[in-house]
């Protein structure tokens, strides 16, 4: 399991569900997440699509922040 928070100015879509800033996204092996930029409350372009294997808590992509509590566990 990998977990990331959505950063301010971004939204994420995982399993067809939208996650706003500050919300925790939980990914299981084989899943993926798409990250979108937002401006003035409007969803913008997709800035990245990542598979479980591509995501690294020590170096999260733009728009996602590592869940340090989970990484320390």
JSON list of C-alpha atoms in Angstrom, two decimals:
[
{"chain": "A", "resi": 1, "resn": "UNK", "atom": "CA", "xyz": [0.00, 0.00, 0.00]},
{"chain": "A", "resi": 2, "resn": "UNK", "atom": "CA", "xyz": [1.17, 3.54, -0.82]},
{"chain": "A", "resi": 3, "resn": "UNK", "atom": "CA", "xyz": [-0.47, 6.71, 0.45]},
{"chain": "A", "resi": 4, "resn": "UNK", "atom": "CA", "xyz": [-0.20, 10.35, -0.65]},
{"chain": "A", "resi": 5, "resn": "UNK", "atom": "CA", "xyz": [-1.97, 13.60, 0.15]},
{"chain": "A", "resi": 6, "resn": "UNK", "atom": "CA", "xyz": [-3.21, 15.79, -2.69]},
{"chain": "A", "resi": 7, "resn": "UNK", "atom": "CA", "xyz": [-1.42, 19.15, -2.61]},
{"chain": "A", "resi": 8, "resn": "UNK", "atom": "CA", "xyz": [-3.11, 22.56, -2.81]},
{"chain": "A", "resi": 9, "resn": "UNK", "atom": "CA", "xyz": [-3.80, 23.64, -6.37]},
{"chain": "A", "resi": 10, "resn": "UNK", "atom": "CA", "xyz": [-4.29, 20.04, -7.51]},
{"chain": "A", "resi": 11, "resn": "UNK", "atom": "CA", "xyz": [-6.87, 17.24, -7.67]},
{"chain": "A", "resi": 12, "resn": "UNK", "atom": "CA", "xyz": [-6.35, 13.53, -8.15]},
{"chain": "A", "resi": 13, "resn": "UNK", "atom": "CA", "xyz": [-8.52, 10.81, -9.68]},
{"chain": "A", "resi": 14, "resn": "UNK", "atom": "CA", "xyz": [-8.19, 7.28, -8.37]},
{"chain": "A", "resi": 15, "resn": "UNK", "atom": "CA", "xyz": [-10.64, 4.44, -9.13]},
{"chain": "A", "resi": 16, "resn": "UNK", "atom": "CA", "xyz": [-12.92, 7.01, -10.79]},
{"chain": "A", "resi": 17, "resn": "UNK", "atom": "CA", "xyz": [-13.20, 9.08, -7.59]},
{"chain": "A", "resi": 18, "resn": "UNK", "atom": "CA", "xyz": [-11.96, 12.69, -7.38]},
{"chain": "A", "resi": 19, "resn": "UNK", "atom": "CA", "xyz": [-9.80, 13.75, -4.43]},
{"chain": "A", "resi": 20, "resn": "UNK", "atom": "CA", "xyz": [-9.29, 17.41, -3.53]},
{"chain": "A", "resi": 21, "resn": "UNK", "atom": "CA", "xyz": [-6.42, 19.14, -1.75]},
{"chain": "A", "resi": 22, "resn": "UNK", "atom": "CA", "xyz": [-5.50, 17.68, 1.64]},
{"chain": "A", "resi": 23, "resn": "UNK", "atom": "CA", "xyz": [-7.30, 14.39, 1.01]},
{"chain": "A", "resi": 24, "resn": "UNK", "atom": "CA", "xyz": [-5.41, 11.12, 1.47]},
{"chain": "A", "resi": 25, "resn": "UNK", "atom": "CA", "xyz": [-5.25, 8.82, -1.58]},
{"chain": "A", "resi": 26, "resn": "UNK", "atom": "CA", "xyz": [-4.55, 5.14, -0.84]},
{"chain": "A", "resi": 27, "resn": "UNK", "atom": "CA", "xyz": [-3.21, 2.97, -3.65]},
{"chain": "A", "resi": 28, "resn": "UNK", "atom": "CA", "xyz": [-2.87, -0.79, -3.72]},
{"chain": "A", "resi": 29, "resn": "UNK", "atom": "CA", "xyz": [-0.52, -2.76, -5.96]},
{"chain": "A", "resi": 30, "resn": "UNK", "atom": "CA", "xyz": [-1.74, -2.66, -9.56]},
{"chain": "A", "resi": 31, "resn": "UNK", "atom": "CA", "xyz": [-3.62, 0.63, -9.20]},
{"chain": "A", "resi": 32, "resn": "UNK", "atom": "CA", "xyz": [-2.83, 4.08, -10.54]},
{"chain": "A", "resi": 33, "resn": "UNK", "atom": "CA", "xyz": [-3.64, 7.76, -10.04]},
{"chain": "A", "resi": 34, "resn": "UNK", "atom": "CA", "xyz": [-4.03, 10.77, -12.33]},
{"chain": "A", "resi": 35, "resn": "UNK", "atom": "CA", "xyz": [-3.06, 14.24, -11.08]},
{"chain": "A", "resi": 36, "resn": "UNK", "atom": "CA", "xyz": [-4.67, 17.44, -12.37]},
{"chain": "A", "resi": 37, "resn": "UNK", "atom": "CA", "xyz": [-3.76, 21.09, -11.88]},
{"chain": "A", "resi": 38, "resn": "UNK", "atom": "CA", "xyz": [-6.53, 23.39, -10.65]},
{"chain": "A", "resi": 39, "resn": "UNK", "atom": "CA", "xyz": [-6.86, 27.17, -10.88]},
{"chain": "A", "resi": 40, "resn": "UNK", "atom": "CA", "xyz": [-9.55, 29.25, -9.20]},
{"chain": "A", "resi": 41, "resn": "UNK", "atom": "CA", "xyz": [-11.47, 26.10, -8.31]},
{"chain": "A", "resi": 42, "resn": "UNK", "atom": "CA", "xyz": [-11.55, 24.87, -11.91]},
{"chain": "A", "resi": 43, "resn": "UNK", "atom": "CA", "xyz": [-10.00, 21.55, -12.83]},
{"chain": "A", "resi": 44, "resn": "UNK", "atom": "CA", "xyz": [-7.35, 21.95, -15.50]},
{"chain": "A", "resi": 45, "resn": "UNK", "atom": "CA", "xyz": [-5.13, 19.68, -17.50]},
{"chain": "A", "resi": 46, "resn": "UNK", "atom": "CA", "xyz": [-3.86, 16.30, -16.38]},
{"chain": "A", "resi": 47, "resn": "UNK", "atom": "CA", "xyz": [-0.23, 16.84, -15.38]},
{"chain": "A", "resi": 48, "resn": "UNK", "atom": "CA", "xyz": [0.58, 13.19, -14.83]},
{"chain": "A", "resi": 49, "resn": "UNK", "atom": "CA", "xyz": [-0.69, 9.64, -14.70]},
{"chain": "A", "resi": 50, "resn": "UNK", "atom": "CA", "xyz": [1.20, 7.25, -12.43]},
{"chain": "A", "resi": 51, "resn": "UNK", "atom": "CA", "xyz": [1.10, 3.54, -11.77]},
{"chain": "A", "resi": 52, "resn": "UNK", "atom": "CA", "xyz": [1.67, 2.04, -8.33]},
{"chain": "A", "resi": 53, "resn": "UNK", "atom": "CA", "xyz": [5.16, 0.97, -9.35]},
{"chain": "A", "resi": 54, "resn": "UNK", "atom": "CA", "xyz": [6.09, 4.49, -10.53]},
{"chain": "A", "resi": 55, "resn": "UNK", "atom": "CA", "xyz": [5.13, 6.16, -7.25]},
{"chain": "A", "resi": 56, "resn": "UNK", "atom": "CA", "xyz": [7.85, 6.64, -4.64]},
{"chain": "A", "resi": 57, "resn": "UNK", "atom": "CA", "xyz": [7.06, 8.21, -1.26]},
{"chain": "A", "resi": 58, "resn": "UNK", "atom": "CA", "xyz": [10.59, 9.64, -1.04]},
{"chain": "A", "resi": 59, "resn": "UNK", "atom": "CA", "xyz": [10.10, 11.50, -4.32]},
{"chain": "A", "resi": 60, "resn": "UNK", "atom": "CA", "xyz": [6.38, 12.03, -5.01]},
{"chain": "A", "resi": 61, "resn": "UNK", "atom": "CA", "xyz": [5.29, 13.62, -8.29]},
{"chain": "A", "resi": 62, "resn": "UNK", "atom": "CA", "xyz": [4.04, 17.20, -8.52]},
{"chain": "A", "resi": 63, "resn": "UNK", "atom": "CA", "xyz": [0.60, 17.50, -6.96]},
{"chain": "A", "resi": 64, "resn": "UNK", "atom": "CA", "xyz": [1.07, 14.69, -4.44]},
{"chain": "A", "resi": 65, "resn": "UNK", "atom": "CA", "xyz": [2.74, 14.85, -1.03]},
{"chain": "A", "resi": 66, "resn": "UNK", "atom": "CA", "xyz": [4.12, 11.86, 0.83]},
{"chain": "A", "resi": 67, "resn": "UNK", "atom": "CA", "xyz": [2.23, 10.62, 3.87]},
{"chain": "A", "resi": 68, "resn": "UNK", "atom": "CA", "xyz": [5.18, 10.69, 6.26]},
{"chain": "A", "resi": 69, "resn": "UNK", "atom": "CA", "xyz": [3.21, 8.96, 9.04]},
{"chain": "A", "resi": 70, "resn": "UNK", "atom": "CA", "xyz": [2.65, 5.92, 6.83]},
{"chain": "A", "resi": 71, "resn": "UNK", "atom": "CA", "xyz": [6.19, 5.93, 5.43]},
{"chain": "A", "resi": 72, "resn": "UNK", "atom": "CA", "xyz": [7.63, 5.81, 8.97]},
{"chain": "A", "resi": 73, "resn": "UNK", "atom": "CA", "xyz": [5.46, 2.84, 9.95]}
]
